[in-house]
Amino acid sequence: MDTIQKLQNLDTLPTIPLTVQKVLQALEREDISAKELEEIIKDDQALAAKILKVSNSPLYRGGQPVVSLRQAVMRLGFVEVKNITLALALTQFIDNHQPFEGFDLNGLWLHAVVTARTAEYLAKEIGQDPEALYTAGLLHDIGRFVTCLYLPEDFSRLLKVARERALSLTEAEEILGISHEEIGAYLAESWNFPEPIVRAIGFHHRPSQAKEDVHMAGAIYVADAISYLLGLGGDPWRKQTTLKVPRSLGLSLDVIKKVARRLAQEKEDLVLAWGTVFTA
């Protein structure tokens, strides 16, 4: 039985909470107001508390503490509220699971957040949609989360092969016939994300195969590598010492260095902001 069939046979898979769906749908409207958004978010006390906590982190906070949802929405802006809401939604199904022995789940989560932010910055350099690339970056390793949390026997075998053969998790997946790219794309599609985001997730290690979405997948590939080079990777066995940039992206070395420097400056604040989401 292949991995996707195993997922289909599970009784439950992570779903996006209803409140979060409402927030994301509301933010698609051009006439949405801060008051309306506040009314939706406040119905979910856990989500509201986490938004306030993150908005008061050094990454987002201004001169005065944020004490209300309205203030948070006004200070952050709708795009940032959308990014935070989606990120916090994804932590909700992680919160309910025990950490996998021998694997740093929180480290994988921080890697996803940094990759998302890096992809957002790269988008502005290559003429892509920053919101879409942020989402794709955040979700790019969702397949690894799902393997760890919902297919623990497969993940245990994966860790064993990686340790014993000194391979990256992706290399170990190839040996075992598991693909976190394929699992992630399957889940993103089940959540009704746009096809370009699904393909970027499904081909972020093989961007040249993403067809018309090669630029999105390529940007995630680069963002993922930058995150590892900054010391925030989700795979302890992956040896990331160099960065190969797909020619199709048209990114110069100077641009890559500029984005990497910006992330290096934000790294500590990102860890402070997002390292708290598991302890609401």
mmCIF file of C-alpha atoms in Angstrom:
data_model
loop_
_atom_site.group_PDB
_atom_site.id
_atom_site.type_symbol
_atom_site.label_atom_id
_atom_site.label_comp_id
_atom_site.label_asym_id
_atom_site.label_seq_id
_atom_site.Cartn_x
_atom_site.Cartn_y
_atom_site.Cartn_z
ATOM 1 C CA MET A 1 0.000 0.000 0.000
ATOM 2 C CA ASP A 2 1.474 3.379 -0.968
ATOM 3 C CA THR A 3 1.573 6.389 1.348
ATOM 4 C CA ILE A 4 -1.390 8.225 -0.172
ATOM 5 C CA GLN A 5 -3.551 5.110 0.181
ATOM 6 C CA LYS A 6 -2.526 4.887 3.833
ATOM 7 C CA LEU A 7 -3.611 8.505 4.334
ATOM 8 C CA GLN A 8 -6.925 7.857 2.616
ATOM 9 C CA ASN A 9 -7.547 4.945 4.981
ATOM 10 C CA LEU A 10 -7.018 7.048 8.107
ATOM 11 C CA ASP A 11 -10.083 7.984 10.133
ATOM 12 C CA THR A 12 -8.937 11.581 10.504
ATOM 13 C CA LEU A 13 -6.583 13.953 8.755
ATOM 14 C CA PRO A 14 -5.855 17.562 9.753
ATOM 15 C CA THR A 15 -8.474 20.035 8.607
ATOM 16 C CA ILE A 16 -8.492 23.816 8.685
ATOM 17 C CA PRO A 17 -10.709 24.979 11.593
ATOM 18 C CA LEU A 18 -14.016 26.622 10.659
ATOM 19 C CA THR A 19 -13.101 29.992 12.194
ATOM 20 C CA VAL A 20 -9.893 30.085 10.182
ATOM 21 C CA GLN A 21 -11.800 29.221 7.008
ATOM 22 C CA LYS A 22 -14.110 32.152 7.728
ATOM 23 C CA VAL A 23 -11.156 34.503 8.260
ATOM 24 C CA LEU A 24 -9.474 33.437 5.022
ATOM 25 C CA GLN A 25 -12.731 33.742 3.074
ATOM 26 C CA ALA A 26 -13.441 37.174 4.562
ATOM 27 C CA LEU A 27 -9.988 38.413 3.597
ATOM 28 C CA GLU A 28 -10.712 37.563 -0.038
ATOM 29 C CA ARG A 29 -13.302 40.367 -0.025
ATOM 30 C CA GLU A 30 -12.165 43.847 -0.992
ATOM 31 C CA ASP A 31 -14.701 45.503 1.324
ATOM 32 C CA ILE A 32 -13.768 43.648 4.524
ATOM 33 C CA SER A 33 -13.334 45.923 7.551
ATOM 34 C CA ALA A 34 -11.189 45.563 10.663
ATOM 35 C CA LYS A 35 -14.379 45.416 12.763
ATOM 36 C CA GLU A 36 -15.797 42.509 10.741
ATOM 37 C CA LEU A 37 -12.520 40.630 10.984
ATOM 38 C CA GLU A 38 -12.414 41.168 14.737
ATOM 39 C CA GLU A 39 -15.961 39.782 15.072
ATOM 40 C CA ILE A 40 -14.961 36.573 13.269
ATOM 41 C CA ILE A 41 -11.707 36.025 15.151
ATOM 42 C CA LYS A 42 -13.062 36.682 18.647
ATOM 43 C CA ASP A 43 -15.373 33.646 18.366
ATOM 44 C CA ASP A 44 -12.272 31.450 18.582
ATOM 45 C CA GLN A 45 -10.641 32.286 21.918
ATOM 46 C CA ALA A 46 -7.537 30.194 21.261
ATOM 47 C CA LEU A 47 -6.935 31.828 17.885
ATOM 48 C CA ALA A 48 -7.573 35.309 19.291
ATOM 49 C CA ALA A 49 -5.125 34.721 22.148
ATOM 50 C CA LYS A 50 -2.436 33.478 19.807
ATOM 51 C CA ILE A 51 -2.861 36.411 17.421
ATOM 52 C CA LEU A 52 -2.435 38.808 20.333
ATOM 53 C CA LYS A 53 0.606 36.897 21.592
ATOM 54 C CA VAL A 54 2.317 36.904 18.202
ATOM 55 C CA SER A 55 1.390 40.531 17.470
ATOM 56 C CA ASN A 56 3.112 41.539 20.727
ATOM 57 C CA SER A 57 6.347 39.760 19.829
ATOM 58 C CA PRO A 58 9.373 41.894 18.844
ATOM 59 C CA LEU A 59 8.799 40.963 15.199
ATOM 60 C CA TYR A 60 5.511 42.868 14.997
ATOM 61 C CA ARG A 61 5.215 45.115 18.032
ATOM 62 C CA GLY A 62 5.407 48.898 17.706
ATOM 63 C CA GLY A 63 5.940 51.389 20.532
ATOM 64 C CA GLN A 64 2.944 50.292 22.623
ATOM 65 C CA PRO A 65 1.661 46.807 23.517
ATOM 66 C CA VAL A 66 -1.311 45.500 21.538
ATOM 67 C CA VAL A 67 -4.178 44.901 23.981
ATOM 68 C CA SER A 68 -7.141 44.222 21.681
ATOM 69 C CA LEU A 69 -7.892 42.314 18.501
ATOM 70 C CA ARG A 70 -8.884 45.549 16.763
ATOM 71 C CA GLN A 71 -5.464 47.009 17.551
ATOM 72 C CA ALA A 72 -3.778 43.850 16.305
ATOM 73 C CA VAL A 73 -5.665 43.963 13.005
ATOM 74 C CA MET A 74 -5.015 47.666 12.499
ATOM 75 C CA ARG A 75 -1.327 47.421 13.324
ATOM 76 C CA LEU A 76 -0.575 44.267 11.383
ATOM 77 C CA GLY A 77 -2.698 44.892 8.304
ATOM 78 C CA PHE A 78 -4.921 42.361 6.563
ATOM 79 C CA VAL A 79 -2.149 40.531 4.687
ATOM 80 C CA GLU A 80 -0.152 39.912 7.860
ATOM 81 C CA VAL A 81 -3.303 38.856 9.747
ATOM 82 C CA LYS A 82 -3.973 36.343 6.979
ATOM 83 C CA ASN A 83 -0.420 34.990 7.205
ATOM 84 C CA ILE A 84 -0.568 34.710 10.991
ATOM 85 C CA THR A 85 -4.028 33.125 10.965
ATOM 86 C CA LEU A 86 -2.981 30.472 8.472
ATOM 87 C CA ALA A 87 0.215 29.741 10.378
ATOM 88 C CA LEU A 88 -1.605 29.412 13.687
ATOM 89 C CA ALA A 89 -4.227 27.187 12.087
ATOM 90 C CA LEU A 90 -1.550 24.733 11.076
ATOM 91 C CA THR A 91 -0.203 24.557 14.618
ATOM 92 C CA GLN A 92 -3.565 23.520 16.030
ATOM 93 C CA PHE A 93 -3.327 19.936 14.850
ATOM 94 C CA ILE A 94 0.316 19.786 15.968
ATOM 95 C CA ASP A 95 -0.561 21.008 19.465
ATOM 96 C CA ASN A 96 -2.590 17.858 20.101
ATOM 97 C CA HIS A 97 0.273 15.449 19.469
ATOM 98 C CA GLN A 98 3.195 14.349 21.572
ATOM 99 C CA PRO A 99 6.640 15.158 20.136
ATOM 100 C CA PHE A 100 8.143 12.305 18.119
ATOM 101 C CA GLU A 101 11.063 10.791 19.998
ATOM 102 C CA GLY A 102 14.338 11.686 18.344
ATOM 103 C CA PHE A 103 12.916 14.415 16.125
ATOM 104 C CA ASP A 104 12.565 18.159 16.711
ATOM 105 C CA LEU A 105 9.038 18.945 15.544
ATOM 106 C CA ASN A 106 9.309 22.529 16.745
ATOM 107 C CA GLY A 107 12.486 22.940 14.693
ATOM 108 C CA LEU A 108 10.623 21.761 11.600
ATOM 109 C CA TRP A 109 7.877 24.279 12.339
ATOM 110 C CA LEU A 110 10.329 27.174 12.696
ATOM 111 C CA HIS A 111 11.922 26.078 9.415
ATOM 112 C CA ALA A 112 8.517 26.360 7.731
ATOM 113 C CA VAL A 113 7.967 29.865 9.121
ATOM 114 C CA VAL A 114 11.402 31.109 8.035
ATOM 115 C CA THR A 115 10.988 29.534 4.596
ATOM 116 C CA ALA A 116 7.626 31.268 4.230
ATOM 117 C CA ARG A 117 9.074 34.655 5.119
ATOM 118 C CA THR A 118 12.038 34.110 2.787
ATOM 119 C CA ALA A 119 9.726 33.084 -0.056
ATOM 120 C CA GLU A 120 7.651 36.219 0.521
ATOM 121 C CA TYR A 121 10.758 38.395 0.122
ATOM 122 C CA LEU A 122 11.918 36.470 -2.959
ATOM 123 C CA ALA A 123 8.491 36.933 -4.561
ATOM 124 C CA LYS A 124 9.014 40.671 -4.679
ATOM 125 C CA GLU A 125 12.292 40.151 -6.551
ATOM 126 C CA ILE A 126 10.900 37.824 -9.245
ATOM 127 C CA GLY A 127 7.471 39.351 -9.846
ATOM 128 C CA GLN A 128 5.449 36.635 -8.086
ATOM 129 C CA ASP A 129 2.552 36.978 -5.624
ATOM 130 C CA PRO A 130 4.061 37.397 -2.116
ATOM 131 C CA GLU A 131 0.930 36.061 -0.385
ATOM 132 C CA ALA A 132 0.870 32.901 -2.499
ATOM 133 C CA LEU A 133 4.562 32.260 -1.983
ATOM 134 C CA TYR A 134 4.265 32.844 1.766
ATOM 135 C CA THR A 135 1.511 30.220 1.895
ATOM 136 C CA ALA A 136 3.477 27.765 -0.239
ATOM 137 C CA GLY A 137 6.554 28.296 1.918
ATOM 138 C CA LEU A 138 4.612 27.741 5.108
ATOM 139 C CA LEU A 139 3.096 24.523 3.757
ATOM 140 C CA HIS A 140 6.086 23.201 1.831
ATOM 141 C CA ASP A 141 6.983 20.557 4.449
ATOM 142 C CA ILE A 142 3.441 19.824 5.637
ATOM 143 C CA GLY A 143 3.899 16.317 4.225
ATOM 144 C CA ARG A 144 6.696 15.708 6.708
ATOM 145 C CA PHE A 145 4.488 16.863 9.587
ATOM 146 C CA VAL A 146 1.751 14.489 8.452
ATOM 147 C CA THR A 147 4.147 11.547 8.094
ATOM 148 C CA CYS A 148 5.504 12.191 11.588
ATOM 149 C CA LEU A 149 2.137 12.656 13.284
ATOM 150 C CA TYR A 150 -0.207 10.383 11.333
ATOM 151 C CA LEU A 151 2.096 7.659 9.961
ATOM 152 C CA PRO A 152 4.490 7.190 12.909
ATOM 153 C CA GLU A 153 5.666 3.715 11.863
ATOM 154 C CA ASP A 154 6.729 5.013 8.459
ATOM 155 C CA PHE A 155 8.403 8.016 10.079
ATOM 156 C CA SER A 156 10.263 5.791 12.537
ATOM 157 C CA ARG A 157 11.656 3.754 9.630
ATOM 158 C CA LEU A 158 12.584 6.999 7.879
ATOM 159 C CA LEU A 159 14.567 8.250 10.877
ATOM 160 C CA LYS A 160 16.301 4.877 11.224
ATOM 161 C CA VAL A 161 17.487 4.885 7.601
ATOM 162 C CA ALA A 162 18.612 8.524 7.816
ATOM 163 C CA ARG A 163 20.611 7.879 11.000
ATOM 164 C CA GLU A 164 22.198 4.591 9.968
ATOM 165 C CA ARG A 165 23.160 5.677 6.455
ATOM 166 C CA ALA A 166 23.917 9.343 7.202
ATOM 167 C CA LEU A 167 21.329 10.489 4.657
ATOM 168 C CA SER A 168 19.007 13.457 4.579
ATOM 169 C CA LEU A 169 15.360 12.649 5.268
ATOM 170 C CA THR A 170 14.538 13.339 1.613
ATOM 171 C CA GLU A 171 17.211 10.853 0.497
ATOM 172 C CA ALA A 172 15.869 8.303 2.988
ATOM 173 C CA GLU A 173 12.363 8.857 1.609
ATOM 174 C CA GLU A 174 13.567 7.860 -1.853
ATOM 175 C CA ILE A 175 14.835 4.550 -0.488
ATOM 176 C CA LEU A 176 11.581 3.816 1.367
ATOM 177 C CA GLY A 177 9.212 5.023 -1.351
ATOM 178 C CA ILE A 178 7.828 7.886 0.752
ATOM 179 C CA SER A 179 7.486 11.453 -0.535
ATOM 180 C CA HIS A 180 6.705 14.381 1.759
ATOM 181 C CA GLU A 181 6.267 16.470 -1.410
ATOM 182 C CA GLU A 182 3.527 14.151 -2.671
ATOM 183 C CA ILE A 183 1.845 13.955 0.735
ATOM 184 C CA GLY A 184 1.964 17.741 1.115
ATOM 185 C CA ALA A 185 0.474 18.329 -2.329
ATOM 186 C CA TYR A 186 -2.286 15.812 -1.580
ATOM 187 C CA LEU A 187 -3.178 17.567 1.663
ATOM 188 C CA ALA A 188 -3.020 21.081 0.159
ATOM 189 C CA GLU A 189 -5.322 19.948 -2.630
ATOM 190 C CA SER A 190 -7.747 18.475 -0.092
ATOM 191 C CA TRP A 191 -7.753 21.883 1.631
ATOM 192 C CA ASN A 192 -8.689 23.498 -1.706
ATOM 193 C CA PHE A 193 -5.572 25.625 -2.081
ATOM 194 C CA PRO A 194 -4.939 26.977 -5.600
ATOM 195 C CA GLU A 195 -3.174 24.647 -8.018
ATOM 196 C CA PRO A 196 0.023 26.770 -8.243
ATOM 197 C CA ILE A 197 0.476 26.434 -4.469
ATOM 198 C CA VAL A 198 -0.218 22.695 -4.651
ATOM 199 C CA ARG A 199 2.413 22.265 -7.371
ATOM 200 C CA ALA A 200 4.968 24.438 -5.555
ATOM 201 C CA ILE A 201 4.601 22.164 -2.515
ATOM 202 C CA GLY A 202 4.687 19.020 -4.638
ATOM 203 C CA PHE A 203 7.868 19.972 -6.495
ATOM 204 C CA HIS A 204 9.852 22.148 -4.094
ATOM 205 C CA HIS A 205 12.837 19.779 -4.299
ATOM 206 C CA ARG A 206 12.409 19.355 -8.087
ATOM 207 C CA PRO A 207 11.282 22.779 -9.314
ATOM 208 C CA SER A 208 12.102 22.115 -12.970
ATOM 209 C CA GLN A 209 9.278 19.536 -13.015
ATOM 210 C CA ALA A 210 6.596 21.980 -11.820
ATOM 211 C CA LYS A 211 5.630 22.905 -15.399
ATOM 212 C CA GLU A 212 3.923 26.309 -15.546
ATOM 213 C CA ASP A 213 4.594 26.874 -11.844
ATOM 214 C CA VAL A 214 8.355 26.418 -12.105
ATOM 215 C CA HIS A 215 8.969 29.931 -10.755
ATOM 216 C CA MET A 216 6.900 29.353 -7.613
ATOM 217 C CA ALA A 217 8.467 25.956 -6.967
ATOM 218 C CA GLY A 218 11.916 27.397 -7.681
ATOM 219 C CA ALA A 219 11.389 30.215 -5.191
ATOM 220 C CA ILE A 220 10.389 27.703 -2.490
ATOM 221 C CA TYR A 221 13.454 25.618 -3.360
ATOM 222 C CA VAL A 222 15.711 28.646 -2.824
ATOM 223 C CA ALA A 223 13.857 29.822 0.309
ATOM 224 C CA ASP A 224 14.122 26.334 1.810
ATOM 225 C CA ALA A 225 17.881 26.289 1.203
ATOM 226 C CA ILE A 226 18.389 29.778 2.662
ATOM 227 C CA SER A 227 16.552 28.682 5.805
ATOM 228 C CA TYR A 228 18.959 25.751 6.192
ATOM 229 C CA LEU A 229 21.983 27.980 5.596
ATOM 230 C CA LEU A 230 20.717 30.242 8.392
ATOM 231 C CA GLY A 231 20.666 27.264 10.753
ATOM 232 C CA LEU A 232 16.881 26.841 10.800
ATOM 233 C CA GLY A 233 16.380 23.583 8.955
ATOM 234 C CA GLY A 234 13.917 20.836 9.721
ATOM 235 C CA ASP A 235 16.210 17.922 8.850
ATOM 236 C CA PRO A 236 19.177 17.331 11.189
ATOM 237 C CA TRP A 237 20.876 15.032 8.661
ATOM 238 C CA ARG A 238 20.727 17.385 5.684
ATOM 239 C CA LYS A 239 24.093 18.936 4.827
ATOM 240 C CA GLN A 240 23.312 22.347 3.293
ATOM 241 C CA THR A 241 26.592 24.124 2.552
ATOM 242 C CA THR A 242 25.898 25.636 -0.865
ATOM 243 C CA LEU A 243 22.925 27.050 -2.736
ATOM 244 C CA LYS A 244 22.134 26.321 -6.379
ATOM 245 C CA VAL A 245 19.728 28.868 -7.841
ATOM 246 C CA PRO A 246 17.576 27.724 -10.800
ATOM 247 C CA ARG A 247 18.455 29.864 -13.828
ATOM 248 C CA SER A 248 14.778 30.242 -14.680
ATOM 249 C CA LEU A 249 14.281 32.470 -11.621
ATOM 250 C CA GLY A 250 16.668 35.108 -12.919
ATOM 251 C CA LEU A 251 17.938 35.832 -9.408
ATOM 252 C CA SER A 252 21.370 37.376 -9.080
ATOM 253 C CA LEU A 253 23.801 36.507 -6.313
ATOM 254 C CA ASP A 254 23.435 40.050 -4.970
ATOM 255 C CA VAL A 255 19.664 39.610 -4.582
ATOM 256 C CA ILE A 256 20.105 36.250 -2.848
ATOM 257 C CA LYS A 257 22.608 37.810 -0.441
ATOM 258 C CA LYS A 258 20.268 40.743 0.223
ATOM 259 C CA VAL A 259 17.359 38.446 1.099
ATOM 260 C CA ALA A 260 19.596 36.198 3.215
ATOM 261 C CA ARG A 261 20.947 39.202 5.145
ATOM 262 C CA ARG A 262 17.428 40.437 5.806
ATOM 263 C CA LEU A 263 16.395 37.042 7.154
ATOM 264 C CA ALA A 264 19.547 36.785 9.240
ATOM 265 C CA GLN A 265 18.591 40.089 10.884
ATOM 266 C CA GLU A 266 15.021 38.867 11.528
ATOM 267 C CA LYS A 267 15.976 35.340 12.561
ATOM 268 C CA GLU A 268 15.976 35.922 16.313
ATOM 269 C CA ASP A 269 12.670 37.811 16.233
ATOM 270 C CA LEU A 270 11.070 35.092 14.089
ATOM 271 C CA VAL A 271 12.116 32.453 16.606
ATOM 272 C CA LEU A 272 10.761 34.555 19.483
ATOM 273 C CA ALA A 273 7.472 35.185 17.659
ATOM 274 C CA TRP A 274 6.806 31.673 16.448
ATOM 275 C CA GLY A 275 8.553 29.574 19.049
ATOM 276 C CA THR A 276 5.683 30.466 21.396
ATOM 277 C CA VAL A 277 2.809 29.074 19.341
ATOM 278 C CA PHE A 278 3.037 25.654 20.988
ATOM 279 C CA THR A 279 2.566 27.092 24.468
ATOM 280 C CA ALA A 280 -0.567 29.218 24.106
#
